Coordinates of C-alpha atoms in Angstrom, one line a residue:
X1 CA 67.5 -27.0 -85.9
X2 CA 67.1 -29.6 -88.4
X3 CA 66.8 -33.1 -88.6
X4 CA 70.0 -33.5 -90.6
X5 CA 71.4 -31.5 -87.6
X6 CA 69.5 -33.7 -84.7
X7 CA 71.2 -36.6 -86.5
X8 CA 74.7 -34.7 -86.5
X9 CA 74.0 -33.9 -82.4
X10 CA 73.3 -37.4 -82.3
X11 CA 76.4 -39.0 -83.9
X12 CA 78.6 -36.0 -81.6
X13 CA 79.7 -34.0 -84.6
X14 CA 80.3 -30.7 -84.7
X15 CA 77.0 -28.9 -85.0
X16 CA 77.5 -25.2 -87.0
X17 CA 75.0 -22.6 -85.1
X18 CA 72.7 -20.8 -87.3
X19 CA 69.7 -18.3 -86.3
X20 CA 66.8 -20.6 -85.8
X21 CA 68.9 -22.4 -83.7
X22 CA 69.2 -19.9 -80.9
X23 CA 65.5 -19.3 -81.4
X24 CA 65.0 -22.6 -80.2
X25 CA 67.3 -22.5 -76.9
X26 CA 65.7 -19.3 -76.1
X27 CA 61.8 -21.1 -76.5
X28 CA 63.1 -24.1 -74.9
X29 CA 64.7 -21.9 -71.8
X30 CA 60.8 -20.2 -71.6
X31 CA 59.0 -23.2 -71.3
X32 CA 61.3 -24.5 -68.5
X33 CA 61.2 -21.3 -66.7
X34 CA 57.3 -21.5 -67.0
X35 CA 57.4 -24.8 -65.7
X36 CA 59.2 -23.8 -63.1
X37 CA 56.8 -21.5 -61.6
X38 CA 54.0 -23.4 -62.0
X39 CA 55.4 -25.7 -60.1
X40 CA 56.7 -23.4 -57.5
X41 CA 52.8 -22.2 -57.5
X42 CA 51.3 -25.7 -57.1
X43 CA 53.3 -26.6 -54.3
X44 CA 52.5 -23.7 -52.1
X45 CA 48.8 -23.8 -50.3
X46 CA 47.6 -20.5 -48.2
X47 CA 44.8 -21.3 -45.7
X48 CA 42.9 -18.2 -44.3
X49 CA 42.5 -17.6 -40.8
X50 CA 39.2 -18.9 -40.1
X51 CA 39.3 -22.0 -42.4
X52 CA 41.2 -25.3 -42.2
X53 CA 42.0 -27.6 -45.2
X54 CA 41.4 -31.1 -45.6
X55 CA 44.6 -32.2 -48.1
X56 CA 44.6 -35.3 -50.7
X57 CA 47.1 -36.8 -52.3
X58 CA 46.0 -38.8 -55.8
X59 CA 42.7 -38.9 -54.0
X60 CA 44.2 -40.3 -50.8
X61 CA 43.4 -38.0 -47.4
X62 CA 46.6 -36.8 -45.6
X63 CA 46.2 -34.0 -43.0
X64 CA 44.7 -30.7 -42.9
X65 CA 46.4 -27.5 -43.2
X66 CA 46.4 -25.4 -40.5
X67 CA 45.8 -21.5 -41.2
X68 CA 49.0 -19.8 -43.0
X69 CA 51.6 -21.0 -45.9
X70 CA 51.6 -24.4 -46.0
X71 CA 53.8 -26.7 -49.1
X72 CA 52.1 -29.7 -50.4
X73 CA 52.9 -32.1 -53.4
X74 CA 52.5 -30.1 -56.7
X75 CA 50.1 -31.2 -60.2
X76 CA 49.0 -34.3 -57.6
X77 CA 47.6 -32.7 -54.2
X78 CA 43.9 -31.2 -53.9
X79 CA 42.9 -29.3 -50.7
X80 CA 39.1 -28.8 -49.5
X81 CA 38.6 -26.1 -46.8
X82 CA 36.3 -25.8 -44.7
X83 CA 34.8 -22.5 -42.6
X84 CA 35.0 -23.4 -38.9
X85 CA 32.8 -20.0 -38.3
X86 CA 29.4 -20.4 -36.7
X87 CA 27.1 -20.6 -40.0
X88 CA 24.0 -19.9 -40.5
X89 CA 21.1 -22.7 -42.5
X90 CA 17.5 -21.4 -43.2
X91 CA 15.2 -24.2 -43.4
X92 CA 12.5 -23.4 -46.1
X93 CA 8.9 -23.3 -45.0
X94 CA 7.9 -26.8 -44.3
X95 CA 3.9 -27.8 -44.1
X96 CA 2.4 -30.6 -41.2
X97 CA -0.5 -31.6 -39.4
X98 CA -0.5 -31.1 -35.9
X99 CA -1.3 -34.0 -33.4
X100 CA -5.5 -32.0 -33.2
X101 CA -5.6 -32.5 -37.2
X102 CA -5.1 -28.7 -37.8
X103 CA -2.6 -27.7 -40.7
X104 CA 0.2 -25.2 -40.3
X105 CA 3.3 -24.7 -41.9
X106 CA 6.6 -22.9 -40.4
X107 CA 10.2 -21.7 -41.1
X108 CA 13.1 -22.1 -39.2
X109 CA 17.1 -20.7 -38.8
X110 CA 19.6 -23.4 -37.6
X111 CA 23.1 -22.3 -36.6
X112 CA 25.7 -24.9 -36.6
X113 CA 29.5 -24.9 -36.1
X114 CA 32.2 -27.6 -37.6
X115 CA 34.1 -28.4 -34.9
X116 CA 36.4 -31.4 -36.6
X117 CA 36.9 -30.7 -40.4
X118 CA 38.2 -34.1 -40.8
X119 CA 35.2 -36.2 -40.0
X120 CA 33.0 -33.4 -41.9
X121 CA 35.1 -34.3 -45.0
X122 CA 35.0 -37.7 -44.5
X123 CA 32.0 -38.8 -43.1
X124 CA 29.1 -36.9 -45.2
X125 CA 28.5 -35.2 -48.1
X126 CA 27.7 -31.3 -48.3
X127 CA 27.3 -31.0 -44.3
X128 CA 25.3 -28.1 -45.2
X129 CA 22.7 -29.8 -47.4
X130 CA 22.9 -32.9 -45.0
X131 CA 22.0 -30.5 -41.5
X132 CA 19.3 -28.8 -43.5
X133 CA 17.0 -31.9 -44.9
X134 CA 17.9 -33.3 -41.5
X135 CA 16.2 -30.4 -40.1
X136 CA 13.6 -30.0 -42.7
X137 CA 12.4 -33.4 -41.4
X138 CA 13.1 -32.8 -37.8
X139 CA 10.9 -30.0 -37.6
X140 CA 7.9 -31.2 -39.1
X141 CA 7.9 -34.5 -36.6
X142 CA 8.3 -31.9 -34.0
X143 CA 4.8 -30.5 -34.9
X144 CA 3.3 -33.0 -35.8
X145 CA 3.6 -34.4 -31.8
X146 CA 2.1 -31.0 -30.9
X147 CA -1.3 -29.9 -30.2
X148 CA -2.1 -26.4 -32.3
X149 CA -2.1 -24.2 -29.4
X150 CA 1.0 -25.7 -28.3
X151 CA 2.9 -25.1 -31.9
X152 CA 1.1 -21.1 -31.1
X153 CA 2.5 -20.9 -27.7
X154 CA 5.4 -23.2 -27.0
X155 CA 8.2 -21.9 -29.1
X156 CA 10.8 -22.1 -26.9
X157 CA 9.9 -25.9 -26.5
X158 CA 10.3 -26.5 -30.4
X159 CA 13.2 -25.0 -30.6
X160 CA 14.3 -27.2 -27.9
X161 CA 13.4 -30.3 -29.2
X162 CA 14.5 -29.6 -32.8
X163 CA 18.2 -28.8 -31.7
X164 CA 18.0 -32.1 -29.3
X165 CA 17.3 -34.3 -32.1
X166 CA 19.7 -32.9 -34.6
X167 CA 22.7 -33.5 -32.1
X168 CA 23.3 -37.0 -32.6
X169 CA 23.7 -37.8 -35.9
X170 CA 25.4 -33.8 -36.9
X171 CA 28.0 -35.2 -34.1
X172 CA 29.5 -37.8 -35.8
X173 CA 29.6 -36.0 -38.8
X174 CA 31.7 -33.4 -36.6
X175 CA 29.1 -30.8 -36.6
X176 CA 27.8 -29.0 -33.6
X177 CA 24.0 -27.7 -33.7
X178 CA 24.6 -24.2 -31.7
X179 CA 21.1 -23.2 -31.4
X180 CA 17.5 -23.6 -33.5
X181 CA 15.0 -20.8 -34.2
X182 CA 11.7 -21.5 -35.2
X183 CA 11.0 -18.1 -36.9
X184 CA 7.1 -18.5 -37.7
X185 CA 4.5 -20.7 -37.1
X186 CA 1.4 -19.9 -39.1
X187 CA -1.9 -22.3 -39.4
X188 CA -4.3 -22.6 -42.3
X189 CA -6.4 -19.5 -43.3
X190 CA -9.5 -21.4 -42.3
X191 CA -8.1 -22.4 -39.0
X192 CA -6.9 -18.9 -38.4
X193 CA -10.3 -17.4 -39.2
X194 CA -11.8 -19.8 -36.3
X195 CA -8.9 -18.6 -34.0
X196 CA -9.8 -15.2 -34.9
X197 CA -13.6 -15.6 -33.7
X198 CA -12.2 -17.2 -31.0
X199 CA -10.7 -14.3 -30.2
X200 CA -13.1 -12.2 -30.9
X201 CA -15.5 -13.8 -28.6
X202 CA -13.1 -14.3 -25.5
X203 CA -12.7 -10.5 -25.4
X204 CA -16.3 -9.8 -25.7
X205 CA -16.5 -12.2 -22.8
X206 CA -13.8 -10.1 -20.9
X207 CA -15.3 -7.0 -21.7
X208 CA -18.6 -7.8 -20.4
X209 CA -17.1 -9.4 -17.1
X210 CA -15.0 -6.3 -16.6
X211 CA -18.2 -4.3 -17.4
X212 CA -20.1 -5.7 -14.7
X213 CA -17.4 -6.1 -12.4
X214 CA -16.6 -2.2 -12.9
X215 CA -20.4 -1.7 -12.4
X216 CA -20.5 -3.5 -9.3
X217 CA -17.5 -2.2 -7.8
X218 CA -19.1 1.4 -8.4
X219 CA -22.5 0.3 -6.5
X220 CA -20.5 -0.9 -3.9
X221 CA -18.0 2.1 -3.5
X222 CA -21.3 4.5 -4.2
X223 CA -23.1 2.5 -0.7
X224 CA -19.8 2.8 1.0
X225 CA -19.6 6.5 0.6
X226 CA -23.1 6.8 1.5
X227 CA -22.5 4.6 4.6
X228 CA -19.4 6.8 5.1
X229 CA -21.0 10.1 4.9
X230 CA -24.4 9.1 6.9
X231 CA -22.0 8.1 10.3
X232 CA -19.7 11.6 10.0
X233 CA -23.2 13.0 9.6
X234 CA -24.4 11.0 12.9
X235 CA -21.6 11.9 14.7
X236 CA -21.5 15.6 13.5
X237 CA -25.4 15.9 14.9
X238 CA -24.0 14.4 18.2
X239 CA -21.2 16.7 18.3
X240 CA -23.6 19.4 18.2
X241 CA -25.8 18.1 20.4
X242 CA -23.6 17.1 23.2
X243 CA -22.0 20.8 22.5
X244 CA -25.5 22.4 22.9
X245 CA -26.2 20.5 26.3
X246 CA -22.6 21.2 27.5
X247 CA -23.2 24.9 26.6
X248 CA -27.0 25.1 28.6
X249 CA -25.4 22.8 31.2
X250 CA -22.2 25.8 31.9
X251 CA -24.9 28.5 31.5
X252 CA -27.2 27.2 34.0
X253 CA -24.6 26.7 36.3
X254 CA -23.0 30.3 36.2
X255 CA -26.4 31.9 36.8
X256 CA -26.9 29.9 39.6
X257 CA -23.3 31.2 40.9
X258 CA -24.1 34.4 39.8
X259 CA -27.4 34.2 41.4
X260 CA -25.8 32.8 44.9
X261 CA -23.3 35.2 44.9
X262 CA -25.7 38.4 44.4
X263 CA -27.6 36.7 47.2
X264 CA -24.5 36.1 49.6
X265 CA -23.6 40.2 48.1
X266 CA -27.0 41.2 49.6
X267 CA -26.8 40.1 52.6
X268 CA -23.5 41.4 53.3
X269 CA -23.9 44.8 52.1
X270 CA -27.1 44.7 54.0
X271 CA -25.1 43.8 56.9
X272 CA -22.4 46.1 56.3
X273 CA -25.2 49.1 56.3
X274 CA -26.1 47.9 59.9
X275 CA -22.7 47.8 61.4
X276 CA -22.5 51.3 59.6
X277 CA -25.4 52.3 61.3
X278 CA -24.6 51.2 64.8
X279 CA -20.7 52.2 64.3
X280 CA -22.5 55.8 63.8
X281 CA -23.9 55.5 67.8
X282 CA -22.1 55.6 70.5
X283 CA -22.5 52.2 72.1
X284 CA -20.2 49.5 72.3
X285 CA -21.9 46.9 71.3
X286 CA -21.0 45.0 67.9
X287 CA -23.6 42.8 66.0
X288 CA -22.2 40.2 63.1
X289 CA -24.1 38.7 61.3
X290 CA -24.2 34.9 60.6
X291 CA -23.0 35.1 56.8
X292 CA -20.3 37.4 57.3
X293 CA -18.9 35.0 60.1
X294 CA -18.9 32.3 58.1
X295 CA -17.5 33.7 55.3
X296 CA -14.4 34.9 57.5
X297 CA -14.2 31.1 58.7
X298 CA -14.3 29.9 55.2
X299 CA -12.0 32.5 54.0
X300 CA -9.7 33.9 56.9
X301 CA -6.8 32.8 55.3
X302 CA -7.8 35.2 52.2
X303 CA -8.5 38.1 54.6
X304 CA -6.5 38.2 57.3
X305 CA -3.6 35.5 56.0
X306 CA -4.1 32.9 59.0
X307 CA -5.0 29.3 58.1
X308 CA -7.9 28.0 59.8
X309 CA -8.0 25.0 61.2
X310 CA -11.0 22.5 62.6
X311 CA -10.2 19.5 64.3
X312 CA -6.3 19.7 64.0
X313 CA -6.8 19.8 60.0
X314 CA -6.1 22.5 58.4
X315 CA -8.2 23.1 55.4
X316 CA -7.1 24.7 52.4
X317 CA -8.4 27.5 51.1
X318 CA -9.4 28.2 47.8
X319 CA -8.5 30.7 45.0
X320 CA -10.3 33.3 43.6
X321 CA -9.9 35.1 40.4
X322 CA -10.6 38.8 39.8
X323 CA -13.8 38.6 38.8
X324 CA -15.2 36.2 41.5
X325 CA -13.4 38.5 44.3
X326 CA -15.5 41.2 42.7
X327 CA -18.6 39.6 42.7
X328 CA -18.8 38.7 45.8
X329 CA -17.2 41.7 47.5
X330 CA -14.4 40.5 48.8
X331 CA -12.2 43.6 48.6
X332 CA -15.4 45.5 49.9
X333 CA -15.2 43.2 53.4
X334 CA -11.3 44.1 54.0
X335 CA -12.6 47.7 53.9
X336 CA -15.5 47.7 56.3
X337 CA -13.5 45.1 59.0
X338 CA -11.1 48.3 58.7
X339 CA -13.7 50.5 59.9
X340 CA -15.0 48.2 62.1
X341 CA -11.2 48.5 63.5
X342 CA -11.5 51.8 63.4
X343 CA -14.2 52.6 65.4
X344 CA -13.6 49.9 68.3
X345 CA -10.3 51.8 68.7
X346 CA -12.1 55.1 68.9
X347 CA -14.7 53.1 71.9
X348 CA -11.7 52.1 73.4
X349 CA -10.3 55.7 74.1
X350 CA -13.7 57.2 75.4
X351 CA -14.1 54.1 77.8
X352 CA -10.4 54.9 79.5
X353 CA -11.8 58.3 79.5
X354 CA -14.5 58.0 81.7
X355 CA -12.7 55.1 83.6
X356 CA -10.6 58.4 84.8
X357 CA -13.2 60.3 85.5
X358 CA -14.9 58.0 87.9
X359 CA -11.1 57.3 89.8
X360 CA -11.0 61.5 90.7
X361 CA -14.9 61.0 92.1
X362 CA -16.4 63.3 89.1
X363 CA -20.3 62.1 89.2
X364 CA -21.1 59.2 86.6
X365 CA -24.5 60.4 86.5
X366 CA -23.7 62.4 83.9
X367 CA -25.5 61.4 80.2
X368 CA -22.1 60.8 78.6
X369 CA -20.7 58.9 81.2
X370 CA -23.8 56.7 81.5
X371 CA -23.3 55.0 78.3
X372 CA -21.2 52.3 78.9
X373 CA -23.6 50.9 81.5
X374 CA -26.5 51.4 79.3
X375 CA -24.7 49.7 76.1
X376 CA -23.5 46.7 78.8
X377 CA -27.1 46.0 79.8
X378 CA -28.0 46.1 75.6
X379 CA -25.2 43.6 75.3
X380 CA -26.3 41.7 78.0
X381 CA -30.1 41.4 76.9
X382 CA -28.8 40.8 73.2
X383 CA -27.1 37.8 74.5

């Protein structure tokens, strides 16, 4: 179109279509369409999950956007988001001069959080840059108030402090300080060389103390074991001794009873010969002797199975084993009072004998028949 035909569209004549003019239309029809969308695009705002936006309207605050699809004036709106994630800010090596005059220098990771997006927006500039001069500066006051040793040791303590100090001021910008991590502290390379000798030294020190320590301890185990062995040695000596005299003591004594009881054997075979020897005649008289008495006091209860009894008390008799029963002949005495039993039986019958012979009147004259009277007067003068 024209400008003869604007003029005829103008006065509301009739205006003849020709090719260019539906060139136009069509152009015209683009650019609204175009417009259109960029419009439609302008107006919509998607937030992501984890951020929230701070919206402006010709450079006036508003609201924020919450996460998801959100419409806001198109061509005139601006949105700032902001990552309400826990982020991380590394503090670049900073250098200072502890409270003892010694220079070290140390790095540091601070993790903070922005908890209201609005005040971070509003109130400060770059949070991020803000938190990390803030801690820059933080951290070298920190060591400065320290002694070296202290800045060596007492991480957990810088840490502490650092974070303390950066939560006033990062809360009213609407940031939260999570935690501070001092990664290294590191002092000058002269200072570290002293350290080092330091060092050095102290273990030298430690390693002659345990030395001599270990030395002594060895001297004094070493006397204890002597100590140790010397007494089992002592007592091992008495041991033996007192097992020696024990042993002579028991020997002694069982050749004395072996002695005693030969002795006591003697005599009563001795005296068992003589009863023998009498037994063999034909008198009636019966000689004991003393020990053999006295034995069948002491032991009647072993030989004949009757207790014995002095004074209304009856003793107790004692045991004896095989071999003391042989020694002294027990077993040989039950055998000779047999005999001895034996032949008073047999001087029993020849006395009734000539008792009978003296009732019918036969003459006692006779050799045989004057025995008895003979052995009576023997017994009689033995008495």
């Amino acid at each position: 179109m024209n400008a003869f035909g604007l003029i005829q569209f103008a006065l509301g004549q009739p205006i003849p279509l020709q090719l260019e003019d539906v060139s136009g239309v069509a152009l015209v029809g683009g650019l609204v369409l175009l417009l259109a969308i960029i419009t439609v695009w302008q107006m919509v705002e998607i937030v992501d999950a984890y951020n929230k936006g701070a919206l402006t309207v010709f450079g006036e605050y508003r609201k924020l956007l919450e996460p998801g699809l959100n419409i806001v004036p198109p061509f005139v709106s601006r949105v700032y988001t902001f990552d309400m994630r826990t982020q991380t800010l590394d503090v670049p090596t900073q250098e200072a001069i502890t409270r003892d005059n010694s220079p070290v220098t140390a790095d540091a990771v601070v993790y903070i959080r922005v908890m209201d997006a609005k005040r971070a927006f509003l109130e400060v500039d770059n949070y991020k840059h803000a938190v990390s001069n803030l801690a820059q500066t933080t951290l070298r006051a920190v060591l400065g108030d320290m002694e070296l040793d202290d800045t060596l040791s007492k991480r957990e303590r810088i840490n502490e402090r650092i974070r303390t100090e950066l939560d006033e001021p990062t809360d009213e910008w609407g940031i939260r300080v999570e935690s501070v991590e001092v990664r290294e502290v590191t002092p000058s390379r002269d200072v570290k060389g002293a350290m080092e000798q330091q060092t050095s030294a102290e273990r030298k020190r430690r390693a002659m103390i345990l030395e001599a320590q270990g030395k002594r301890r060895s001297e004094v185990e070493k006397a204890e074991g002597d100590k140790q062995s010397n007494i089992i040695r002592a007592q091992g000596e008495k041991q033996s001794q007192i097992l020696e005299a024990q042993g002579d003591s028991i020997s002694t004594v069982l050749r004395a009873r072996s002695a005693e009881s030969m002795g006591e054997r003697a005599v009563i075979d001795k005296g068992m010969d003589t009863l023998v020897d009498i037994g063999q005649n034909d008198s009636t008289t019966f000689v004991l002797p003393q020990e053999l008495t006295s034995m069948v006091g002491r032991y009647g209860k072993h030989l004949s199975g009757s207790d014995v009894e002095a004074d209304g008390t009856e003793l107790e008799s004692l045991e004896f084993d095989e071999e003391t029963r042989e020694l002294i002949g027990l077993d040989d005495i039950s055998e000779i009072l047999g005999e001895i039993d034996q032949q008073a039986e047999m001087d029993v019958e020849a006395m009734e004998q000539q008792a009978q012979a003296i009732k019918e009147g036969k003459d006692s004259v006779d050799g045989p028949n004057a025995e008895p009277e003979t052995a009576g007067a023997e017994s009689d003068t033995d008495d």
